[in-house]
Amino acid sequence: MAGPSELSVYSLRLGPGEEIVTSLLKFVEDKQLKAPFVMTCVGSISKATLRLANATASNTNQIIHLNKRFEIVSLVGTLNKVPHLHICLSDEDGHTVGGHVLGDLEVFTTAEIVIGECKSLHFTREMDGSTGFPELIISARSEKA
């Protein structure tokens, strides 16, 4: 645990056909953000690949590929080089599905995203033997970073 930290806020809007994760990672790289996270996101997608809650590092068959229109109800998570994002989507009947974002979040009409950055922190990931996944490491940002 580290903090408190000053906060910077950025916003962007993605258009039809853009892929959200790729766009976010490019934004983070272009802005040289060290501890970025998604504060909020609304919009719609036409495609997504999600890992469901039952998946483990050794059993990843709990992956679903969605190829229809959904409203983005929520998108949250950290955005370092190995992002950790969770999404909740709503279909035309209001039914929801959510999970860990693996990619393919293709924008249908728009994605309005607000990104925060903790100015005195640095996010990285390291493999955790107990979970089998790369887990968040939070450190104080040095003046040189």
Short mmCIF file of N, CA and C in Angstrom, two decimals:
data_model
loop_
_atom_site.label_atom_id
_atom_site.label_comp_id
_atom_site.label_asym_id
_atom_site.label_seq_id
_atom_site.Cartn_x
_atom_site.Cartn_y
_atom_site.Cartn_z
N MET A 1 0.85 -1.18 0.00
CA MET A 1 0.00 0.00 0.00
C MET A 1 0.90 1.23 0.00
N ALA A 2 0.50 2.22 -0.78
CA ALA A 2 1.23 3.48 -0.84
C ALA A 2 0.25 4.61 -1.03
N GLY A 3 0.66 5.79 -0.68
CA GLY A 3 -0.19 6.95 -0.88
C GLY A 3 -0.18 7.81 0.36
N PRO A 4 -0.90 8.86 0.45
CA PRO A 4 -1.79 9.39 -0.57
C PRO A 4 -1.00 9.98 -1.74
N SER A 5 -1.72 10.30 -2.80
CA SER A 5 -1.09 10.82 -4.00
C SER A 5 -1.96 11.88 -4.63
N GLU A 6 -1.31 12.88 -5.22
CA GLU A 6 -2.05 13.85 -6.02
C GLU A 6 -2.61 13.14 -7.24
N LEU A 7 -3.68 13.68 -7.79
CA LEU A 7 -4.37 13.05 -8.90
C LEU A 7 -4.40 13.97 -10.11
N SER A 8 -4.08 13.42 -11.26
CA SER A 8 -4.29 14.10 -12.54
C SER A 8 -5.40 13.37 -13.26
N VAL A 9 -6.21 14.09 -14.00
CA VAL A 9 -7.34 13.50 -14.70
C VAL A 9 -7.26 13.83 -16.19
N TYR A 10 -7.48 12.81 -16.99
CA TYR A 10 -7.47 12.93 -18.45
C TYR A 10 -8.79 12.37 -18.97
N SER A 11 -9.18 12.79 -20.14
CA SER A 11 -10.38 12.21 -20.74
C SER A 11 -10.16 12.04 -22.24
N LEU A 12 -10.83 11.04 -22.79
CA LEU A 12 -10.77 10.82 -24.21
C LEU A 12 -12.06 10.19 -24.68
N ARG A 13 -12.32 10.34 -25.95
CA ARG A 13 -13.49 9.74 -26.58
C ARG A 13 -13.02 8.94 -27.77
N LEU A 14 -13.45 7.68 -27.80
CA LEU A 14 -13.13 6.79 -28.92
C LEU A 14 -14.35 6.64 -29.80
N GLY A 15 -14.12 6.43 -31.08
CA GLY A 15 -15.21 6.34 -32.04
C GLY A 15 -15.41 4.93 -32.57
N PRO A 16 -16.39 4.77 -33.45
CA PRO A 16 -16.75 3.47 -33.99
C PRO A 16 -15.55 2.71 -34.56
N GLY A 17 -15.47 1.42 -34.19
CA GLY A 17 -14.43 0.55 -34.71
C GLY A 17 -13.12 0.58 -33.95
N GLU A 18 -12.92 1.56 -33.08
CA GLU A 18 -11.67 1.61 -32.32
C GLU A 18 -11.70 0.53 -31.23
N GLU A 19 -10.53 -0.01 -30.91
CA GLU A 19 -10.42 -1.03 -29.87
C GLU A 19 -9.99 -0.34 -28.59
N ILE A 20 -10.76 -0.52 -27.52
CA ILE A 20 -10.57 0.27 -26.30
C ILE A 20 -9.24 -0.03 -25.61
N VAL A 21 -8.89 -1.29 -25.38
CA VAL A 21 -7.67 -1.60 -24.63
C VAL A 21 -6.44 -1.09 -25.36
N THR A 22 -6.36 -1.35 -26.65
CA THR A 22 -5.22 -0.87 -27.45
C THR A 22 -5.13 0.65 -27.39
N SER A 23 -6.26 1.31 -27.51
CA SER A 23 -6.29 2.78 -27.47
C SER A 23 -5.86 3.31 -26.11
N LEU A 24 -6.31 2.66 -25.04
CA LEU A 24 -5.92 3.09 -23.70
C LEU A 24 -4.42 2.91 -23.47
N LEU A 25 -3.88 1.78 -23.88
CA LEU A 25 -2.45 1.54 -23.70
C LEU A 25 -1.61 2.54 -24.50
N LYS A 26 -2.06 2.89 -25.71
CA LYS A 26 -1.35 3.90 -26.50
C LYS A 26 -1.43 5.26 -25.82
N PHE A 27 -2.60 5.61 -25.28
CA PHE A 27 -2.77 6.88 -24.57
C PHE A 27 -1.81 6.95 -23.38
N VAL A 28 -1.76 5.87 -22.59
CA VAL A 28 -0.89 5.81 -21.41
C VAL A 28 0.58 5.96 -21.82
N GLU A 29 0.96 5.28 -22.90
CA GLU A 29 2.34 5.37 -23.38
C GLU A 29 2.65 6.77 -23.89
N ASP A 30 1.75 7.34 -24.69
CA ASP A 30 1.97 8.68 -25.24
C ASP A 30 2.10 9.73 -24.14
N LYS A 31 1.31 9.60 -23.09
CA LYS A 31 1.33 10.56 -21.98
C LYS A 31 2.37 10.20 -20.92
N GLN A 32 3.02 9.04 -21.08
CA GLN A 32 4.03 8.54 -20.14
C GLN A 32 3.49 8.46 -18.70
N LEU A 33 2.27 7.93 -18.58
CA LEU A 33 1.65 7.79 -17.27
C LEU A 33 2.26 6.60 -16.53
N LYS A 34 2.49 6.74 -15.23
CA LYS A 34 3.15 5.71 -14.43
C LYS A 34 2.20 4.96 -13.49
N ALA A 35 1.08 5.58 -13.14
CA ALA A 35 0.12 4.93 -12.24
C ALA A 35 -1.30 5.27 -12.68
N PRO A 36 -1.66 4.88 -13.91
CA PRO A 36 -2.96 5.23 -14.46
C PRO A 36 -4.04 4.20 -14.13
N PHE A 37 -5.28 4.68 -14.12
CA PHE A 37 -6.43 3.81 -13.88
C PHE A 37 -7.65 4.42 -14.55
N VAL A 38 -8.63 3.57 -14.88
CA VAL A 38 -9.88 4.04 -15.47
C VAL A 38 -10.80 4.47 -14.34
N MET A 39 -11.23 5.72 -14.38
CA MET A 39 -12.15 6.24 -13.38
C MET A 39 -13.59 5.93 -13.77
N THR A 40 -13.92 6.14 -15.04
CA THR A 40 -15.27 5.86 -15.52
C THR A 40 -15.24 5.71 -17.03
N CYS A 41 -16.22 5.00 -17.53
CA CYS A 41 -16.36 4.82 -18.97
C CYS A 41 -17.82 4.52 -19.28
N VAL A 42 -18.36 5.20 -20.27
CA VAL A 42 -19.68 4.88 -20.79
C VAL A 42 -19.58 4.84 -22.30
N GLY A 43 -20.47 4.10 -22.92
CA GLY A 43 -20.49 3.99 -24.35
C GLY A 43 -21.08 2.67 -24.78
N SER A 44 -20.66 2.20 -25.94
CA SER A 44 -21.20 0.94 -26.44
C SER A 44 -20.11 0.20 -27.21
N ILE A 45 -20.25 -1.12 -27.24
CA ILE A 45 -19.31 -1.97 -27.98
C ILE A 45 -20.08 -2.95 -28.86
N SER A 46 -19.38 -3.50 -29.83
CA SER A 46 -19.98 -4.51 -30.69
C SER A 46 -19.25 -5.85 -30.59
N LYS A 47 -18.21 -5.88 -29.77
CA LYS A 47 -17.38 -7.08 -29.66
C LYS A 47 -16.61 -7.02 -28.35
N ALA A 48 -16.38 -8.19 -27.71
CA ALA A 48 -15.59 -8.25 -26.48
C ALA A 48 -15.13 -9.67 -26.23
N THR A 49 -13.98 -9.80 -25.56
CA THR A 49 -13.51 -11.09 -25.07
C THR A 49 -13.26 -10.93 -23.58
N LEU A 50 -13.94 -11.76 -22.78
CA LEU A 50 -13.89 -11.66 -21.32
C LEU A 50 -13.52 -13.00 -20.69
N ARG A 51 -12.80 -12.93 -19.58
CA ARG A 51 -12.56 -14.12 -18.76
C ARG A 51 -13.51 -14.01 -17.57
N LEU A 52 -14.25 -15.07 -17.32
CA LEU A 52 -15.24 -15.06 -16.25
C LEU A 52 -14.59 -15.38 -14.90
N ALA A 53 -15.35 -15.18 -13.84
CA ALA A 53 -14.84 -15.27 -12.48
C ALA A 53 -14.34 -16.65 -12.10
N ASN A 54 -14.81 -17.69 -12.74
CA ASN A 54 -14.42 -19.06 -12.38
C ASN A 54 -13.06 -19.46 -12.92
N ALA A 55 -12.47 -18.67 -13.80
CA ALA A 55 -11.21 -19.04 -14.43
C ALA A 55 -10.06 -18.99 -13.43
N THR A 56 -9.09 -19.86 -13.65
CA THR A 56 -7.83 -19.84 -12.90
C THR A 56 -6.70 -19.76 -13.91
N ALA A 57 -5.48 -19.58 -13.41
CA ALA A 57 -4.34 -19.49 -14.31
C ALA A 57 -4.16 -20.78 -15.11
N SER A 58 -4.52 -21.91 -14.52
CA SER A 58 -4.35 -23.19 -15.21
C SER A 58 -5.61 -23.64 -15.95
N ASN A 59 -6.75 -22.99 -15.69
CA ASN A 59 -8.01 -23.36 -16.34
C ASN A 59 -8.66 -22.09 -16.89
N THR A 60 -8.27 -21.75 -18.10
CA THR A 60 -8.78 -20.50 -18.69
C THR A 60 -9.94 -20.75 -19.64
N ASN A 61 -10.61 -21.90 -19.51
CA ASN A 61 -11.72 -22.19 -20.41
C ASN A 61 -12.98 -21.39 -20.06
N GLN A 62 -12.90 -20.55 -19.08
CA GLN A 62 -14.02 -19.70 -18.72
C GLN A 62 -13.93 -18.37 -19.47
N ILE A 63 -13.64 -18.45 -20.76
CA ILE A 63 -13.51 -17.27 -21.61
C ILE A 63 -14.70 -17.22 -22.57
N ILE A 64 -15.28 -16.02 -22.70
CA ILE A 64 -16.40 -15.85 -23.62
C ILE A 64 -16.05 -14.79 -24.66
N HIS A 65 -16.53 -15.02 -25.88
CA HIS A 65 -16.36 -14.08 -26.98
C HIS A 65 -17.74 -13.55 -27.33
N LEU A 66 -17.91 -12.26 -27.19
CA LEU A 66 -19.21 -11.63 -27.45
C LEU A 66 -19.13 -10.88 -28.77
N ASN A 67 -20.13 -11.09 -29.61
CA ASN A 67 -20.17 -10.44 -30.91
C ASN A 67 -21.55 -9.87 -31.18
N LYS A 68 -21.98 -8.97 -30.31
CA LYS A 68 -23.22 -8.24 -30.52
C LYS A 68 -23.11 -6.92 -29.78
N ARG A 69 -24.10 -6.08 -29.92
CA ARG A 69 -24.04 -4.74 -29.33
C ARG A 69 -24.40 -4.77 -27.84
N PHE A 70 -23.58 -4.06 -27.07
CA PHE A 70 -23.79 -3.92 -25.63
C PHE A 70 -23.53 -2.47 -25.24
N GLU A 71 -24.25 -2.02 -24.21
CA GLU A 71 -23.93 -0.76 -23.56
C GLU A 71 -22.86 -1.05 -22.51
N ILE A 72 -21.90 -0.14 -22.38
CA ILE A 72 -20.90 -0.26 -21.31
C ILE A 72 -21.53 0.34 -20.06
N VAL A 73 -21.78 -0.50 -19.07
CA VAL A 73 -22.34 -0.04 -17.80
C VAL A 73 -21.21 0.43 -16.89
N SER A 74 -20.07 -0.25 -16.97
CA SER A 74 -18.92 0.10 -16.15
C SER A 74 -17.66 -0.48 -16.76
N LEU A 75 -16.56 0.24 -16.64
CA LEU A 75 -15.24 -0.24 -16.99
C LEU A 75 -14.28 0.36 -15.98
N VAL A 76 -13.59 -0.49 -15.24
CA VAL A 76 -12.67 -0.01 -14.20
C VAL A 76 -11.41 -0.86 -14.21
N GLY A 77 -10.34 -0.31 -13.66
CA GLY A 77 -9.11 -1.08 -13.50
C GLY A 77 -7.87 -0.23 -13.67
N THR A 78 -6.73 -0.91 -13.57
CA THR A 78 -5.43 -0.25 -13.70
C THR A 78 -4.90 -0.44 -15.12
N LEU A 79 -4.03 0.49 -15.54
CA LEU A 79 -3.61 0.55 -16.94
C LEU A 79 -2.10 0.55 -17.14
N ASN A 80 -1.37 -0.22 -16.35
CA ASN A 80 0.05 -0.29 -16.63
C ASN A 80 0.27 -1.21 -17.83
N LYS A 81 1.51 -1.61 -18.12
CA LYS A 81 1.79 -2.38 -19.34
C LYS A 81 0.98 -3.67 -19.45
N VAL A 82 0.63 -4.26 -18.32
CA VAL A 82 -0.28 -5.41 -18.31
C VAL A 82 -1.55 -4.92 -17.61
N PRO A 83 -2.51 -4.38 -18.38
CA PRO A 83 -3.69 -3.79 -17.74
C PRO A 83 -4.55 -4.84 -17.03
N HIS A 84 -5.23 -4.39 -16.00
CA HIS A 84 -6.18 -5.24 -15.28
C HIS A 84 -7.51 -4.50 -15.28
N LEU A 85 -8.36 -4.86 -16.23
CA LEU A 85 -9.63 -4.18 -16.43
C LEU A 85 -10.79 -5.14 -16.27
N HIS A 86 -11.85 -4.67 -15.62
CA HIS A 86 -13.11 -5.41 -15.52
C HIS A 86 -14.20 -4.56 -16.15
N ILE A 87 -15.14 -5.24 -16.81
CA ILE A 87 -16.21 -4.53 -17.50
C ILE A 87 -17.55 -5.16 -17.17
N CYS A 88 -18.58 -4.34 -17.16
CA CYS A 88 -19.96 -4.81 -17.05
C CYS A 88 -20.70 -4.27 -18.28
N LEU A 89 -21.37 -5.17 -18.98
CA LEU A 89 -22.07 -4.83 -20.22
C LEU A 89 -23.55 -5.17 -20.09
N SER A 90 -24.39 -4.40 -20.77
CA SER A 90 -25.83 -4.62 -20.75
C SER A 90 -26.31 -4.82 -22.18
N ASP A 91 -27.13 -5.88 -22.40
CA ASP A 91 -27.62 -6.16 -23.75
C ASP A 91 -28.95 -5.43 -24.01
N GLU A 92 -29.55 -5.73 -25.14
CA GLU A 92 -30.78 -5.03 -25.55
C GLU A 92 -31.96 -5.27 -24.62
N ASP A 93 -31.90 -6.33 -23.79
CA ASP A 93 -32.95 -6.61 -22.82
C ASP A 93 -32.60 -6.14 -21.42
N GLY A 94 -31.46 -5.51 -21.27
CA GLY A 94 -31.02 -5.04 -19.96
C GLY A 94 -30.31 -6.09 -19.14
N HIS A 95 -30.09 -7.28 -19.70
CA HIS A 95 -29.34 -8.32 -19.00
C HIS A 95 -27.86 -7.96 -19.02
N THR A 96 -27.18 -8.25 -17.93
CA THR A 96 -25.78 -7.87 -17.84
C THR A 96 -24.86 -9.08 -17.83
N VAL A 97 -23.66 -8.83 -18.29
CA VAL A 97 -22.57 -9.80 -18.24
C VAL A 97 -21.32 -9.00 -17.93
N GLY A 98 -20.43 -9.61 -17.19
CA GLY A 98 -19.20 -8.90 -16.87
C GLY A 98 -18.06 -9.86 -16.64
N GLY A 99 -16.88 -9.31 -16.62
CA GLY A 99 -15.71 -10.12 -16.36
C GLY A 99 -14.43 -9.35 -16.59
N HIS A 100 -13.33 -10.10 -16.58
CA HIS A 100 -11.99 -9.57 -16.79
C HIS A 100 -11.78 -9.37 -18.30
N VAL A 101 -11.40 -8.18 -18.69
CA VAL A 101 -11.23 -7.87 -20.11
C VAL A 101 -9.96 -8.52 -20.64
N LEU A 102 -10.11 -9.33 -21.68
CA LEU A 102 -8.95 -9.90 -22.37
C LEU A 102 -8.65 -9.14 -23.66
N GLY A 103 -9.62 -8.41 -24.17
CA GLY A 103 -9.39 -7.63 -25.38
C GLY A 103 -10.61 -7.60 -26.26
N ASP A 104 -10.39 -7.18 -27.49
CA ASP A 104 -11.44 -7.11 -28.50
C ASP A 104 -12.61 -6.21 -28.10
N LEU A 105 -12.37 -5.19 -27.29
CA LEU A 105 -13.45 -4.26 -26.94
C LEU A 105 -13.60 -3.25 -28.09
N GLU A 106 -14.39 -3.62 -29.07
CA GLU A 106 -14.56 -2.78 -30.25
C GLU A 106 -15.72 -1.81 -30.05
N VAL A 107 -15.44 -0.53 -30.19
CA VAL A 107 -16.45 0.51 -29.99
C VAL A 107 -17.52 0.42 -31.07
N PHE A 108 -18.79 0.49 -30.64
CA PHE A 108 -19.91 0.53 -31.58
C PHE A 108 -20.21 1.97 -31.97
N THR A 109 -20.64 2.80 -31.01
CA THR A 109 -20.91 4.21 -31.33
C THR A 109 -19.90 5.15 -30.70
N THR A 110 -19.61 4.96 -29.41
CA THR A 110 -18.68 5.84 -28.71
C THR A 110 -18.20 5.16 -27.44
N ALA A 111 -17.08 5.61 -26.95
CA ALA A 111 -16.61 5.25 -25.60
C ALA A 111 -16.02 6.52 -25.01
N GLU A 112 -16.67 7.02 -23.96
CA GLU A 112 -16.22 8.23 -23.27
C GLU A 112 -15.52 7.77 -22.01
N ILE A 113 -14.21 8.02 -21.92
CA ILE A 113 -13.40 7.43 -20.86
C ILE A 113 -12.69 8.53 -20.09
N VAL A 114 -12.72 8.42 -18.75
CA VAL A 114 -11.98 9.33 -17.89
C VAL A 114 -10.90 8.50 -17.19
N ILE A 115 -9.66 8.95 -17.33
CA ILE A 115 -8.50 8.26 -16.77
C ILE A 115 -7.88 9.11 -15.68
N GLY A 116 -7.57 8.48 -14.56
CA GLY A 116 -6.86 9.16 -13.48
C GLY A 116 -5.44 8.65 -13.41
N GLU A 117 -4.55 9.47 -12.85
CA GLU A 117 -3.19 9.03 -12.58
C GLU A 117 -2.76 9.51 -11.21
N CYS A 118 -2.26 8.58 -10.40
CA CYS A 118 -1.69 8.91 -9.09
C CYS A 118 -0.28 9.44 -9.34
N LYS A 119 -0.08 10.73 -9.11
CA LYS A 119 1.15 11.40 -9.52
C LYS A 119 2.38 10.97 -8.73
N SER A 120 2.24 10.44 -7.52
CA SER A 120 3.43 10.07 -6.73
C SER A 120 3.64 8.55 -6.66
N LEU A 121 2.88 7.80 -7.48
CA LEU A 121 2.99 6.34 -7.45
C LEU A 121 3.42 5.79 -8.80
N HIS A 122 3.83 4.53 -8.76
CA HIS A 122 4.22 3.81 -9.98
C HIS A 122 3.60 2.42 -9.89
N PHE A 123 2.86 2.02 -10.92
CA PHE A 123 2.24 0.69 -10.97
C PHE A 123 3.06 -0.23 -11.86
N THR A 124 3.34 -1.43 -11.35
CA THR A 124 3.95 -2.49 -12.15
C THR A 124 3.21 -3.77 -11.79
N ARG A 125 3.58 -4.87 -12.43
CA ARG A 125 2.98 -6.18 -12.13
C ARG A 125 4.07 -7.22 -12.02
N GLU A 126 3.86 -8.14 -11.08
CA GLU A 126 4.75 -9.28 -10.92
C GLU A 126 3.91 -10.53 -10.75
N MET A 127 4.45 -11.63 -11.28
CA MET A 127 3.75 -12.91 -11.14
C MET A 127 3.65 -13.27 -9.66
N ASP A 128 2.46 -13.66 -9.26
CA ASP A 128 2.20 -14.08 -7.88
C ASP A 128 1.99 -15.59 -7.87
N GLY A 129 2.87 -16.31 -7.20
CA GLY A 129 2.79 -17.76 -7.16
C GLY A 129 1.53 -18.29 -6.52
N SER A 130 0.94 -17.53 -5.61
CA SER A 130 -0.27 -18.01 -4.94
C SER A 130 -1.51 -17.87 -5.80
N THR A 131 -1.54 -16.88 -6.71
CA THR A 131 -2.72 -16.71 -7.57
C THR A 131 -2.48 -17.22 -8.99
N GLY A 132 -1.23 -17.27 -9.42
CA GLY A 132 -0.92 -17.67 -10.78
C GLY A 132 -1.10 -16.56 -11.80
N PHE A 133 -1.35 -15.35 -11.33
CA PHE A 133 -1.55 -14.21 -12.22
C PHE A 133 -0.55 -13.11 -11.89
N PRO A 134 -0.25 -12.24 -12.86
CA PRO A 134 0.58 -11.07 -12.54
C PRO A 134 -0.25 -10.09 -11.72
N GLU A 135 0.21 -9.79 -10.51
CA GLU A 135 -0.54 -8.93 -9.59
C GLU A 135 0.11 -7.56 -9.47
N LEU A 136 -0.70 -6.59 -9.08
CA LEU A 136 -0.28 -5.19 -8.99
C LEU A 136 0.76 -4.98 -7.90
N ILE A 137 1.82 -4.26 -8.27
CA ILE A 137 2.83 -3.79 -7.32
C ILE A 137 2.76 -2.27 -7.33
N ILE A 138 2.57 -1.69 -6.16
CA ILE A 138 2.44 -0.24 -6.02
C ILE A 138 3.69 0.27 -5.33
N SER A 139 4.36 1.21 -5.95
CA SER A 139 5.56 1.78 -5.32
C SER A 139 5.52 3.29 -5.45
N ALA A 140 6.31 3.92 -4.57
CA ALA A 140 6.44 5.38 -4.64
C ALA A 140 7.27 5.72 -5.87
N ARG A 141 6.87 6.74 -6.57
CA ARG A 141 7.60 7.17 -7.76
C ARG A 141 8.80 7.98 -7.33
N SER A 142 9.95 7.63 -7.85
CA SER A 142 11.14 8.41 -7.53
C SER A 142 11.15 9.66 -8.38
N GLU A 143 11.92 10.64 -7.99
CA GLU A 143 12.01 11.88 -8.75
C GLU A 143 12.57 11.64 -10.15
N LYS A 144 13.35 10.55 -10.32
CA LYS A 144 13.95 10.24 -11.61
C LYS A 144 13.00 9.55 -12.55
N ALA A 145 11.91 8.94 -12.03
CA ALA A 145 11.02 8.14 -12.87
C ALA A 145 10.20 8.99 -13.81
#
